[in-house]
């Protein structure tokens, strides 16, 4: 077993029986983008999925032949998924699955922006540029953190759902949001800064997602935030732990993390464990296990931040660290996604992902439908990070 499960964040396609952890389209897109109020990063959002039965191309005017072909190639997968009656199963056309797989591998087409909604003057909603990818198209065009984004290709963004905004920044066609935009295509951004408003034309490029953020909160705390478990995340976290100053404690932020590759989640657990069980799962009635590698940092204080957007592979990691007594978990209860899916490649090129089992934590706790309760529940959620730092300070003092 290679551990190449996945849930909602994007992977290189394997033609074998790779296990997956997936969730429904609306939840996947909403959680990954934090579209109900958090930061939206182009590289962190998975390709949106069409709902079952959405095999026809709608809209006025001639249909895109490629979109029609992709929709028709998905009918067999949709029928299989529909018969399963499982809310976590999903159907993909061949192009949709290839794009989803590329995103699991960390690749995406975009301009290199992270944005978030905020309250503007007179109570009006605004969209602010939260982060600009170094060396990306937006930075080269002069876009800076703190700029306001007013429109994309002349269409206002203030009242737009964040998922739709990200799709447009990435260049996804309106009639097929599952398709990636093309590198080199132009997008017009209407921006303002310090009262000055202007329009900038930026050309999209194929970029690599940066799902891990490492920063020093204070002299004794290293914060590691993981947006999604794409390829390379585990190695990045292990390096961050190795590079931390002696005596530092770690704040592992998994809020809004929709999951991703379970192999990467398991490797992340290895950064804080010295071997041992991470999770167990059943595959068609056969019980199997995942283990951490030896040699992780088991001495440094560790606090894990979670919320209702912490899902699947992120819950697997949280459960392992909590059950093994390695971390104090702070925040609000997690989402509760513990079912395991397997992709079935059909003769027409489409892919149906069907549930084949469930995973449990090292102590045998079920995650599916219940989620994980934090050791310290903090409401309102905006105070969770502050409380987590307080807990971490206490752990360091008692070490």
PDB file of N, CA and C in Angstrom, residues 297-398:
ATOM      1  N   UNK A 297      10.607  14.872  15.973  1.00  0.00           N
ATOM      2  CA  UNK A 297      10.813  15.671  17.179  1.00  0.00           C
ATOM      3  C   UNK A 297       9.684  15.383  18.165  1.00  0.00           C
ATOM      4  N   UNK A 298       9.986  14.667  19.221  1.00  0.00           N
ATOM      5  CA  UNK A 298       8.969  14.307  20.213  1.00  0.00           C
ATOM      6  C   UNK A 298       9.071  15.139  21.489  1.00  0.00           C
ATOM      7  N   UNK A 299       9.995  16.097  21.525  1.00  0.00           N
ATOM      8  CA  UNK A 299      10.241  16.864  22.745  1.00  0.00           C
ATOM      9  C   UNK A 299       9.619  18.249  22.730  1.00  0.00           C
ATOM     10  N   UNK A 300       9.586  18.898  21.569  1.00  0.00           N
ATOM     11  CA  UNK A 300       9.118  20.283  21.503  1.00  0.00           C
ATOM     12  C   UNK A 300       7.628  20.377  21.804  1.00  0.00           C
ATOM     13  N   UNK A 301       7.189  21.394  22.561  1.00  0.00           N
ATOM     14  CA  UNK A 301       5.755  21.601  22.788  1.00  0.00           C
ATOM     15  C   UNK A 301       5.027  21.763  21.457  1.00  0.00           C
ATOM     16  N   UNK A 302       3.822  21.205  21.375  1.00  0.00           N
ATOM     17  CA  UNK A 302       3.074  21.222  20.123  1.00  0.00           C
ATOM     18  C   UNK A 302       1.594  21.451  20.405  1.00  0.00           C
ATOM     19  N   UNK A 303       1.019  22.448  19.722  1.00  0.00           N
ATOM     20  CA  UNK A 303      -0.418  22.721  19.778  1.00  0.00           C
ATOM     21  C   UNK A 303      -0.952  22.689  18.355  1.00  0.00           C
ATOM     22  N   UNK A 304      -2.087  22.016  18.151  1.00  0.00           N
ATOM     23  CA  UNK A 304      -2.719  21.934  16.840  1.00  0.00           C
ATOM     24  C   UNK A 304      -4.000  22.763  16.856  1.00  0.00           C
ATOM     25  N   UNK A 305      -4.146  23.668  15.889  1.00  0.00           N
ATOM     26  CA  UNK A 305      -5.332  24.509  15.741  1.00  0.00           C
ATOM     27  C   UNK A 305      -6.271  23.891  14.710  1.00  0.00           C
ATOM     28  N   UNK A 306      -7.553  23.690  15.071  1.00  0.00           N
ATOM     29  CA  UNK A 306      -8.527  23.097  14.158  1.00  0.00           C
ATOM     30  C   UNK A 306      -9.833  23.871  14.197  1.00  0.00           C
ATOM     31  N   UNK A 307     -10.678  23.627  13.197  1.00  0.00           N
ATOM     32  CA  UNK A 307     -12.026  24.197  13.183  1.00  0.00           C
ATOM     33  C   UNK A 307     -12.917  23.302  12.341  1.00  0.00           C
ATOM     34  N   UNK A 308     -14.120  23.768  12.044  1.00  0.00           N
ATOM     35  CA  UNK A 308     -15.066  22.972  11.274  1.00  0.00           C
ATOM     36  C   UNK A 308     -14.653  22.738   9.845  1.00  0.00           C
ATOM     37  N   UNK A 309     -13.645  23.473   9.363  1.00  0.00           N
ATOM     38  CA  UNK A 309     -13.127  23.273   8.013  1.00  0.00           C
ATOM     39  C   UNK A 309     -11.939  22.346   7.971  1.00  0.00           C
ATOM     40  N   UNK A 310     -11.562  21.777   9.121  1.00  0.00           N
ATOM     41  CA  UNK A 310     -10.479  20.792   9.173  1.00  0.00           C
ATOM     42  C   UNK A 310     -11.063  19.445   8.789  1.00  0.00           C
ATOM     43  N   UNK A 311     -10.616  18.882   7.680  1.00  0.00           N
ATOM     44  CA  UNK A 311     -11.269  17.703   7.125  1.00  0.00           C
ATOM     45  C   UNK A 311     -10.296  16.590   6.762  1.00  0.00           C
ATOM     46  N   UNK A 312     -10.822  15.364   6.682  1.00  0.00           N
ATOM     47  CA  UNK A 312     -10.198  14.216   6.060  1.00  0.00           C
ATOM     48  C   UNK A 312      -8.762  13.980   6.490  1.00  0.00           C
ATOM     49  N   UNK A 313      -7.804  14.134   5.568  1.00  0.00           N
ATOM     50  CA  UNK A 313      -6.410  13.868   5.908  1.00  0.00           C
ATOM     51  C   UNK A 313      -5.921  14.782   7.022  1.00  0.00           C
ATOM     52  N   UNK A 314      -6.490  15.994   7.128  1.00  0.00           N
ATOM     53  CA  UNK A 314      -6.132  16.898   8.230  1.00  0.00           C
ATOM     54  C   UNK A 314      -6.678  16.365   9.553  1.00  0.00           C
ATOM     55  N   UNK A 315      -7.854  15.731   9.508  1.00  0.00           N
ATOM     56  CA  UNK A 315      -8.403  15.102  10.702  1.00  0.00           C
ATOM     57  C   UNK A 315      -7.601  13.858  11.078  1.00  0.00           C
ATOM     58  N   UNK A 316      -7.142  13.124  10.079  1.00  0.00           N
ATOM     59  CA  UNK A 316      -6.317  11.948  10.330  1.00  0.00           C
ATOM     60  C   UNK A 316      -5.062  12.339  11.102  1.00  0.00           C
ATOM     61  N   UNK A 317      -4.398  13.423  10.661  1.00  0.00           N
ATOM     62  CA  UNK A 317      -3.197  13.914  11.341  1.00  0.00           C
ATOM     63  C   UNK A 317      -3.529  14.385  12.752  1.00  0.00           C
ATOM     64  N   UNK A 318      -4.597  15.150  12.889  1.00  0.00           N
ATOM     65  CA  UNK A 318      -4.997  15.647  14.209  1.00  0.00           C
ATOM     66  C   UNK A 318      -5.271  14.499  15.173  1.00  0.00           C
ATOM     67  N   UNK A 319      -6.020  13.502  14.707  1.00  0.00           N
ATOM     68  CA  UNK A 319      -6.353  12.366  15.549  1.00  0.00           C
ATOM     69  C   UNK A 319      -5.124  11.599  15.997  1.00  0.00           C
ATOM     70  N   UNK A 320      -4.145  11.466  15.108  1.00  0.00           N
ATOM     71  CA  UNK A 320      -2.923  10.748  15.459  1.00  0.00           C
ATOM     72  C   UNK A 320      -2.148  11.478  16.547  1.00  0.00           C
ATOM     73  N   UNK A 321      -1.970  12.780  16.382  1.00  0.00           N
ATOM     74  CA  UNK A 321      -1.198  13.557  17.358  1.00  0.00           C
ATOM     75  C   UNK A 321      -1.940  13.651  18.690  1.00  0.00           C
ATOM     76  N   UNK A 322      -3.265  13.716  18.641  1.00  0.00           N
ATOM     77  CA  UNK A 322      -4.066  13.794  19.862  1.00  0.00           C
ATOM     78  C   UNK A 322      -4.063  12.453  20.602  1.00  0.00           C
ATOM     79  N   UNK A 323      -4.316  11.368  19.889  1.00  0.00           N
ATOM     80  CA  UNK A 323      -4.374  10.054  20.523  1.00  0.00           C
ATOM     81  C   UNK A 323      -3.029   9.600  21.071  1.00  0.00           C
ATOM     82  N   UNK A 324      -1.966  10.002  20.420  1.00  0.00           N
ATOM     83  CA  UNK A 324      -0.630   9.602  20.848  1.00  0.00           C
ATOM     84  C   UNK A 324      -0.111  10.486  21.983  1.00  0.00           C
ATOM     85  N   UNK A 325      -0.923  11.454  22.424  1.00  0.00           N
ATOM     86  CA  UNK A 325      -0.517  12.340  23.498  1.00  0.00           C
ATOM     87  C   UNK A 325       0.585  13.295  23.107  1.00  0.00           C
ATOM     88  N   UNK A 326       0.722  13.541  21.810  1.00  0.00           N
ATOM     89  CA  UNK A 326       1.822  14.372  21.334  1.00  0.00           C
ATOM     90  C   UNK A 326       1.463  15.846  21.271  1.00  0.00           C
ATOM     91  N   UNK A 327       0.177  16.167  21.148  1.00  0.00           N
ATOM     92  CA  UNK A 327      -0.221  17.564  20.967  1.00  0.00           C
ATOM     93  C   UNK A 327      -1.474  17.869  21.762  1.00  0.00           C
ATOM     94  N   UNK A 328      -1.635  19.148  22.087  1.00  0.00           N
ATOM     95  CA  UNK A 328      -2.896  19.664  22.630  1.00  0.00           C
ATOM     96  C   UNK A 328      -3.646  20.288  21.454  1.00  0.00           C
ATOM     97  N   UNK A 329      -4.899  19.880  21.259  1.00  0.00           N
ATOM     98  CA  UNK A 329      -5.703  20.358  20.144  1.00  0.00           C
ATOM     99  C   UNK A 329      -6.626  21.468  20.636  1.00  0.00           C
ATOM    100  N   UNK A 330      -6.578  22.611  19.947  1.00  0.00           N
ATOM    101  CA  UNK A 330      -7.326  23.806  20.343  1.00  0.00           C
ATOM    102  C   UNK A 330      -8.191  24.270  19.180  1.00  0.00           C
ATOM    103  N   UNK A 331      -9.405  24.716  19.486  1.00  0.00           N
ATOM    104  CA  UNK A 331     -10.274  25.276  18.452  1.00  0.00           C
ATOM    105  C   UNK A 331     -11.696  24.816  18.605  1.00  0.00           C
ATOM    106  N   UNK A 332     -12.321  24.427  17.487  1.00  0.00           N
ATOM    107  CA  UNK A 332     -13.690  23.922  17.481  1.00  0.00           C
ATOM    108  C   UNK A 332     -13.698  22.548  16.825  1.00  0.00           C
ATOM    109  N   UNK A 333     -14.758  21.757  17.036  1.00  0.00           N
ATOM    110  CA  UNK A 333     -14.797  20.397  16.468  1.00  0.00           C
ATOM    111  C   UNK A 333     -14.552  20.374  14.961  1.00  0.00           C
ATOM    112  N   UNK A 334     -13.868  19.331  14.511  1.00  0.00           N
ATOM    113  CA  UNK A 334     -13.540  19.196  13.092  1.00  0.00           C
ATOM    114  C   UNK A 334     -14.750  18.708  12.301  1.00  0.00           C
ATOM    115  N   UNK A 335     -14.600  18.630  11.005  1.00  0.00           N
ATOM    116  CA  UNK A 335     -15.733  18.385  10.108  1.00  0.00           C
ATOM    117  C   UNK A 335     -16.341  16.992  10.255  1.00  0.00           C
ATOM    118  N   UNK A 336     -15.512  15.948  10.266  1.00  0.00           N
ATOM    119  CA  UNK A 336     -16.018  14.589  10.378  1.00  0.00           C
ATOM    120  C   UNK A 336     -16.089  13.837   9.072  1.00  0.00           C
ATOM    121  N   UNK A 337     -14.960  13.779   8.357  1.00  0.00           N
ATOM    122  CA  UNK A 337     -14.885  13.053   7.074  1.00  0.00           C
ATOM    123  C   UNK A 337     -13.876  11.920   7.216  1.00  0.00           C
ATOM    124  N   UNK A 338     -14.363  10.687   7.432  1.00  0.00           N
ATOM    125  CA  UNK A 338     -13.464   9.562   7.642  1.00  0.00           C
ATOM    126  C   UNK A 338     -13.662   8.422   6.675  1.00  0.00           C
ATOM    127  N   UNK A 339     -14.448   8.637   5.617  1.00  0.00           N
ATOM    128  CA  UNK A 339     -14.645   7.568   4.639  1.00  0.00           C
ATOM    129  C   UNK A 339     -13.521   7.579   3.607  1.00  0.00           C
ATOM    130  N   UNK A 340     -13.273   6.420   3.040  1.00  0.00           N
ATOM    131  CA  UNK A 340     -12.164   6.228   2.103  1.00  0.00           C
ATOM    132  C   UNK A 340     -12.733   5.869   0.742  1.00  0.00           C
ATOM    133  N   UNK A 341     -12.232   6.535  -0.298  1.00  0.00           N
ATOM    134  CA  UNK A 341     -12.699   6.276  -1.650  1.00  0.00           C
ATOM    135  C   UNK A 341     -11.599   5.665  -2.524  1.00  0.00           C
ATOM    136  N   UNK A 342     -12.041   4.928  -3.550  1.00  0.00           N
ATOM    137  CA  UNK A 342     -11.121   4.375  -4.524  1.00  0.00           C
ATOM    138  C   UNK A 342     -11.566   4.793  -5.924  1.00  0.00           C
ATOM    139  N   UNK A 343     -10.646   5.305  -6.756  1.00  0.00           N
ATOM    140  CA  UNK A 343     -11.023   5.684  -8.123  1.00  0.00           C
ATOM    141  C   UNK A 343     -11.178   4.463  -9.015  1.00  0.00           C
ATOM    142  N   UNK A 344     -12.251   4.450  -9.805  1.00  0.00           N
ATOM    143  CA  UNK A 344     -12.496   3.391 -10.774  1.00  0.00           C
ATOM    144  C   UNK A 344     -12.438   4.021 -12.164  1.00  0.00           C
ATOM    145  N   UNK A 345     -11.445   3.634 -12.948  1.00  0.00           N
ATOM    146  CA  UNK A 345     -11.268   4.181 -14.295  1.00  0.00           C
ATOM    147  C   UNK A 345     -12.115   3.377 -15.274  1.00  0.00           C
ATOM    148  N   UNK A 346     -13.045   4.045 -15.937  1.00  0.00           N
ATOM    149  CA  UNK A 346     -13.991   3.373 -16.817  1.00  0.00           C
ATOM    150  C   UNK A 346     -13.530   3.423 -18.264  1.00  0.00           C
ATOM    151  N   UNK A 347     -14.157   2.617 -19.097  1.00  0.00           N
ATOM    152  CA  UNK A 347     -13.705   2.454 -20.486  1.00  0.00           C
ATOM    153  C   UNK A 347     -13.826   3.729 -21.304  1.00  0.00           C
ATOM    154  N   UNK A 348     -14.761   4.618 -20.930  1.00  0.00           N
ATOM    155  CA  UNK A 348     -14.916   5.865 -21.690  1.00  0.00           C
ATOM    156  C   UNK A 348     -13.954   6.950 -21.224  1.00  0.00           C
ATOM    157  N   UNK A 349     -13.045   6.609 -20.283  1.00  0.00           N
ATOM    158  CA  UNK A 349     -12.068   7.576 -19.788  1.00  0.00           C
ATOM    159  C   UNK A 349     -12.508   8.303 -18.536  1.00  0.00           C
ATOM    160  N   UNK A 350     -13.773   8.192 -18.165  1.00  0.00           N
ATOM    161  CA  UNK A 350     -14.252   8.856 -16.964  1.00  0.00           C
ATOM    162  C   UNK A 350     -13.796   8.099 -15.725  1.00  0.00           C
ATOM    163  N   UNK A 351     -13.919   8.747 -14.581  1.00  0.00           N
ATOM    164  CA  UNK A 351     -13.477   8.158 -13.322  1.00  0.00           C
ATOM    165  C   UNK A 351     -14.595   8.308 -12.294  1.00  0.00           C
ATOM    166  N   UNK A 352     -14.930   7.202 -11.638  1.00  0.00           N
ATOM    167  CA  UNK A 352     -15.893   7.218 -10.540  1.00  0.00           C
ATOM    168  C   UNK A 352     -15.148   6.883  -9.256  1.00  0.00           C
ATOM    169  N   UNK A 353     -15.291   7.727  -8.245  1.00  0.00           N
ATOM    170  CA  UNK A 353     -14.660   7.487  -6.952  1.00  0.00           C
ATOM    171  C   UNK A 353     -15.734   7.025  -5.973  1.00  0.00           C
ATOM    172  N   UNK A 354     -15.587   5.807  -5.486  1.00  0.00           N
ATOM    173  CA  UNK A 354     -16.608   5.183  -4.653  1.00  0.00           C
ATOM    174  C   UNK A 354     -16.049   4.825  -3.285  1.00  0.00           C
ATOM    175  N   UNK A 355     -16.865   4.978  -2.261  1.00  0.00           N
ATOM    176  CA  UNK A 355     -16.445   4.670  -0.896  1.00  0.00           C
ATOM    177  C   UNK A 355     -16.215   3.169  -0.730  1.00  0.00           C
ATOM    178  N   UNK A 356     -15.056   2.820  -0.141  1.00  0.00           N
ATOM    179  CA  UNK A 356     -14.729   1.412   0.090  1.00  0.00           C
ATOM    180  C   UNK A 356     -14.480   1.110   1.564  1.00  0.00           C
ATOM    181  N   UNK A 357     -14.432   2.125   2.422  1.00  0.00           N
ATOM    182  CA  UNK A 357     -14.198   1.861   3.836  1.00  0.00           C
ATOM    183  C   UNK A 357     -14.057   3.141   4.630  1.00  0.00           C
ATOM    184  N   UNK A 358     -13.598   3.008   5.884  1.00  0.00           N
ATOM    185  CA  UNK A 358     -13.428   4.137   6.795  1.00  0.00           C
ATOM    186  C   UNK A 358     -12.120   3.989   7.572  1.00  0.00           C
ATOM    187  N   UNK A 359     -11.591   5.116   8.048  1.00  0.00           N
ATOM    188  CA  UNK A 359     -10.387   5.042   8.867  1.00  0.00           C
ATOM    189  C   UNK A 359     -10.711   5.420  10.308  1.00  0.00           C
ATOM    190  N   UNK A 360      -9.839   4.990  11.205  1.00  0.00           N
ATOM    191  CA  UNK A 360      -9.964   5.316  12.623  1.00  0.00           C
ATOM    192  C   UNK A 360      -8.632   5.828  13.132  1.00  0.00           C
ATOM    193  N   UNK A 361      -8.668   6.523  14.262  1.00  0.00           N
ATOM    194  CA  UNK A 361      -7.460   7.060  14.893  1.00  0.00           C
ATOM    195  C   UNK A 361      -6.721   5.936  15.624  1.00  0.00           C
ATOM    196  N   UNK A 362      -5.512   6.199  16.128  1.00  0.00           N
ATOM    197  CA  UNK A 362      -4.761   5.143  16.830  1.00  0.00           C
ATOM    198  C   UNK A 362      -5.518   4.498  17.987  1.00  0.00           C
ATOM    199  N   UNK A 363      -6.397   5.242  18.657  1.00  0.00           N
ATOM    200  CA  UNK A 363      -7.170   4.677  19.765  1.00  0.00           C
ATOM    201  C   UNK A 363      -8.496   4.068  19.309  1.00  0.00           C
ATOM    202  N   UNK A 364      -8.673   3.982  18.002  1.00  0.00           N
ATOM    203  CA  UNK A 364      -9.868   3.348  17.462  1.00  0.00           C
ATOM    204  C   UNK A 364     -11.067   4.253  17.337  1.00  0.00           C
ATOM    205  N   UNK A 365     -10.886   5.560  17.445  1.00  0.00           N
ATOM    206  CA  UNK A 365     -12.018   6.484  17.333  1.00  0.00           C
ATOM    207  C   UNK A 365     -12.460   6.629  15.881  1.00  0.00           C
ATOM    208  N   UNK A 366     -13.773   6.616  15.660  1.00  0.00           N
ATOM    209  CA  UNK A 366     -14.345   6.882  14.352  1.00  0.00           C
ATOM    210  C   UNK A 366     -14.395   8.392  14.120  1.00  0.00           C
ATOM    211  N   UNK A 367     -14.062   8.801  12.921  1.00  0.00           N
ATOM    212  CA  UNK A 367     -14.108  10.220  12.564  1.00  0.00           C
ATOM    213  C   UNK A 367     -15.347  10.533  11.743  1.00  0.00           C
ATOM    214  N   UNK A 368     -15.762   9.590  10.909  1.00  0.00           N
ATOM    215  CA  UNK A 368     -16.866   9.807   9.996  1.00  0.00           C
ATOM    216  C   UNK A 368     -18.140  10.224  10.730  1.00  0.00           C
ATOM    217  N   UNK A 369     -18.654  11.393  10.363  1.00  0.00           N
ATOM    218  CA  UNK A 369     -19.923  11.862  10.892  1.00  0.00           C
ATOM    219  C   UNK A 369     -19.856  12.522  12.253  1.00  0.00           C
ATOM    220  N   UNK A 370     -18.743  12.359  12.963  1.00  0.00           N
ATOM    221  CA  UNK A 370     -18.637  12.931  14.305  1.00  0.00           C
ATOM    222  C   UNK A 370     -17.540  13.980  14.410  1.00  0.00           C
ATOM    223  N   UNK A 371     -16.483  13.818  13.651  1.00  0.00           N
ATOM    224  CA  UNK A 371     -15.350  14.730  13.763  1.00  0.00           C
ATOM    225  C   UNK A 371     -14.565  14.468  15.035  1.00  0.00           C
ATOM    226  N   UNK A 372     -13.635  15.345  15.314  1.00  0.00           N
ATOM    227  CA  UNK A 372     -12.790  15.247  16.498  1.00  0.00           C
ATOM    228  C   UNK A 372     -13.030  16.449  17.394  1.00  0.00           C
ATOM    229  N   UNK A 373     -13.201  16.195  18.677  1.00  0.00           N
ATOM    230  CA  UNK A 373     -13.386  17.287  19.640  1.00  0.00           C
ATOM    231  C   UNK A 373     -12.025  17.787  20.088  1.00  0.00           C
ATOM    232  N   UNK A 374     -11.808  19.109  20.111  1.00  0.00           N
ATOM    233  CA  UNK A 374     -10.524  19.633  20.591  1.00  0.00           C
ATOM    234  C   UNK A 374     -10.367  19.410  22.091  1.00  0.00           C
ATOM    235  N   UNK A 375      -9.141  19.391  22.564  1.00  0.00           N
ATOM    236  CA  UNK A 375      -8.898  19.306  24.004  1.00  0.00           C
ATOM    237  C   UNK A 375      -9.374  20.579  24.695  1.00  0.00           C
ATOM    238  N   UNK A 376      -9.254  21.701  23.997  1.00  0.00           N
ATOM    239  CA  UNK A 376      -9.730  22.980  24.508  1.00  0.00           C
ATOM    240  C   UNK A 376     -10.570  23.645  23.430  1.00  0.00           C
ATOM    241  N   UNK A 377     -11.892  23.699  23.666  1.00  0.00           N
ATOM    242  CA  UNK A 377     -12.766  24.341  22.693  1.00  0.00           C
ATOM    243  C   UNK A 377     -12.792  25.839  22.947  1.00  0.00           C
ATOM    244  N   UNK A 378     -12.607  26.600  21.878  1.00  0.00           N
ATOM    245  CA  UNK A 378     -12.529  28.058  21.997  1.00  0.00           C
ATOM    246  C   UNK A 378     -13.545  28.695  21.058  1.00  0.00           C
ATOM    247  N   UNK A 379     -14.456  29.457  21.647  1.00  0.00           N
ATOM    248  CA  UNK A 379     -15.415  30.261  20.879  1.00  0.00           C
ATOM    249  C   UNK A 379     -15.454  31.649  21.482  1.00  0.00           C
ATOM    250  N   UNK A 380     -15.551  32.723  20.705  1.00  0.00           N
ATOM    251  CA  UNK A 380     -15.589  32.694  19.252  1.00  0.00           C
ATOM    252  C   UNK A 380     -14.263  32.226  18.650  1.00  0.00           C
ATOM    253  N   UNK A 381     -14.349  31.719  17.444  1.00  0.00           N
ATOM    254  CA  UNK A 381     -13.199  31.093  16.807  1.00  0.00           C
ATOM    255  C   UNK A 381     -12.040  32.064  16.578  1.00  0.00           C
ATOM    256  N   UNK A 382     -12.329  33.348  16.474  1.00  0.00           N
ATOM    257  CA  UNK A 382     -11.259  34.303  16.212  1.00  0.00           C
ATOM    258  C   UNK A 382     -10.283  34.409  17.379  1.00  0.00           C
ATOM    259  N   UNK A 383     -10.684  33.878  18.544  1.00  0.00           N
ATOM    260  CA  UNK A 383      -9.799  33.917  19.700  1.00  0.00           C
ATOM    261  C   UNK A 383      -8.943  32.659  19.808  1.00  0.00           C
ATOM    262  N   UNK A 384      -9.161  31.694  18.908  1.00  0.00           N
ATOM    263  CA  UNK A 384      -8.498  30.397  19.025  1.00  0.00           C
ATOM    264  C   UNK A 384      -6.976  30.508  18.933  1.00  0.00           C
ATOM    265  N   UNK A 385      -6.484  31.311  18.010  1.00  0.00           N
ATOM    266  CA  UNK A 385      -5.035  31.425  17.845  1.00  0.00           C
ATOM    267  C   UNK A 385      -4.384  32.011  19.095  1.00  0.00           C
ATOM    268  N   UNK A 386      -5.037  33.013  19.683  1.00  0.00           N
ATOM    269  CA  UNK A 386      -4.505  33.616  20.903  1.00  0.00           C
ATOM    270  C   UNK A 386      -4.466  32.602  22.044  1.00  0.00           C
ATOM    271  N   UNK A 387      -5.548  31.834  22.207  1.00  0.00           N
ATOM    272  CA  UNK A 387      -5.580  30.823  23.257  1.00  0.00           C
ATOM    273  C   UNK A 387      -4.546  29.725  23.005  1.00  0.00           C
ATOM    274  N   UNK A 388      -4.368  29.377  21.742  1.00  0.00           N
ATOM    275  CA  UNK A 388      -3.388  28.343  21.392  1.00  0.00           C
ATOM    276  C   UNK A 388      -1.979  28.767  21.781  1.00  0.00           C
ATOM    277  N   UNK A 389      -1.664  30.027  21.565  1.00  0.00           N
ATOM    278  CA  UNK A 389      -0.330  30.520  21.953  1.00  0.00           C
ATOM    279  C   UNK A 389      -0.168  30.493  23.474  1.00  0.00           C
ATOM    280  N   UNK A 390      -1.258  30.793  24.176  1.00  0.00           N
ATOM    281  CA  UNK A 390      -1.201  30.739  25.643  1.00  0.00           C
ATOM    282  C   UNK A 390      -0.942  29.315  26.115  1.00  0.00           C
ATOM    283  N   UNK A 391      -1.642  28.356  25.512  1.00  0.00           N
ATOM    284  CA  UNK A 391      -1.445  26.948  25.872  1.00  0.00           C
ATOM    285  C   UNK A 391      -0.027  26.524  25.562  1.00  0.00           C
ATOM    286  N   UNK A 392       0.471  26.937  24.403  1.00  0.00           N
ATOM    287  CA  UNK A 392       1.834  26.566  24.027  1.00  0.00           C
ATOM    288  C   UNK A 392       2.855  27.128  25.000  1.00  0.00           C
ATOM    289  N   UNK A 393       2.643  28.362  25.441  1.00  0.00           N
ATOM    290  CA  UNK A 393       3.546  28.961  26.430  1.00  0.00           C
ATOM    291  C   UNK A 393       3.534  28.157  27.731  1.00  0.00           C
ATOM    292  N   UNK A 394       2.329  27.713  28.126  1.00  0.00           N
ATOM    293  CA  UNK A 394       2.231  26.893  29.336  1.00  0.00           C
ATOM    294  C   UNK A 394       2.944  25.564  29.193  1.00  0.00           C
ATOM    295  N   UNK A 395       2.844  24.954  28.026  1.00  0.00           N
ATOM    296  CA  UNK A 395       3.530  23.684  27.787  1.00  0.00           C
ATOM    297  C   UNK A 395       5.034  23.879  27.839  1.00  0.00           C
ATOM    298  N   UNK A 396       5.509  24.993  27.270  1.00  0.00           N
ATOM    299  CA  UNK A 396       6.949  25.270  27.273  1.00  0.00           C
ATOM    300  C   UNK A 396       7.453  25.508  28.688  1.00  0.00           C
ATOM    301  N   UNK A 397       6.646  26.210  29.501  1.00  0.00           N
ATOM    302  CA  UNK A 397       7.058  26.502  30.872  1.00  0.00           C
ATOM    303  C   UNK A 397       7.109  25.238  31.722  1.00  0.00           C
ATOM    304  N   UNK A 398       6.222  24.284  31.379  1.00  0.00           N
ATOM    305  CA  UNK A 398       6.173  23.061  32.165  1.00  0.00           C
ATOM    306  C   UNK A 398       7.097  21.972  31.675  1.00  0.00           C
TER     307      UNK A 398
END
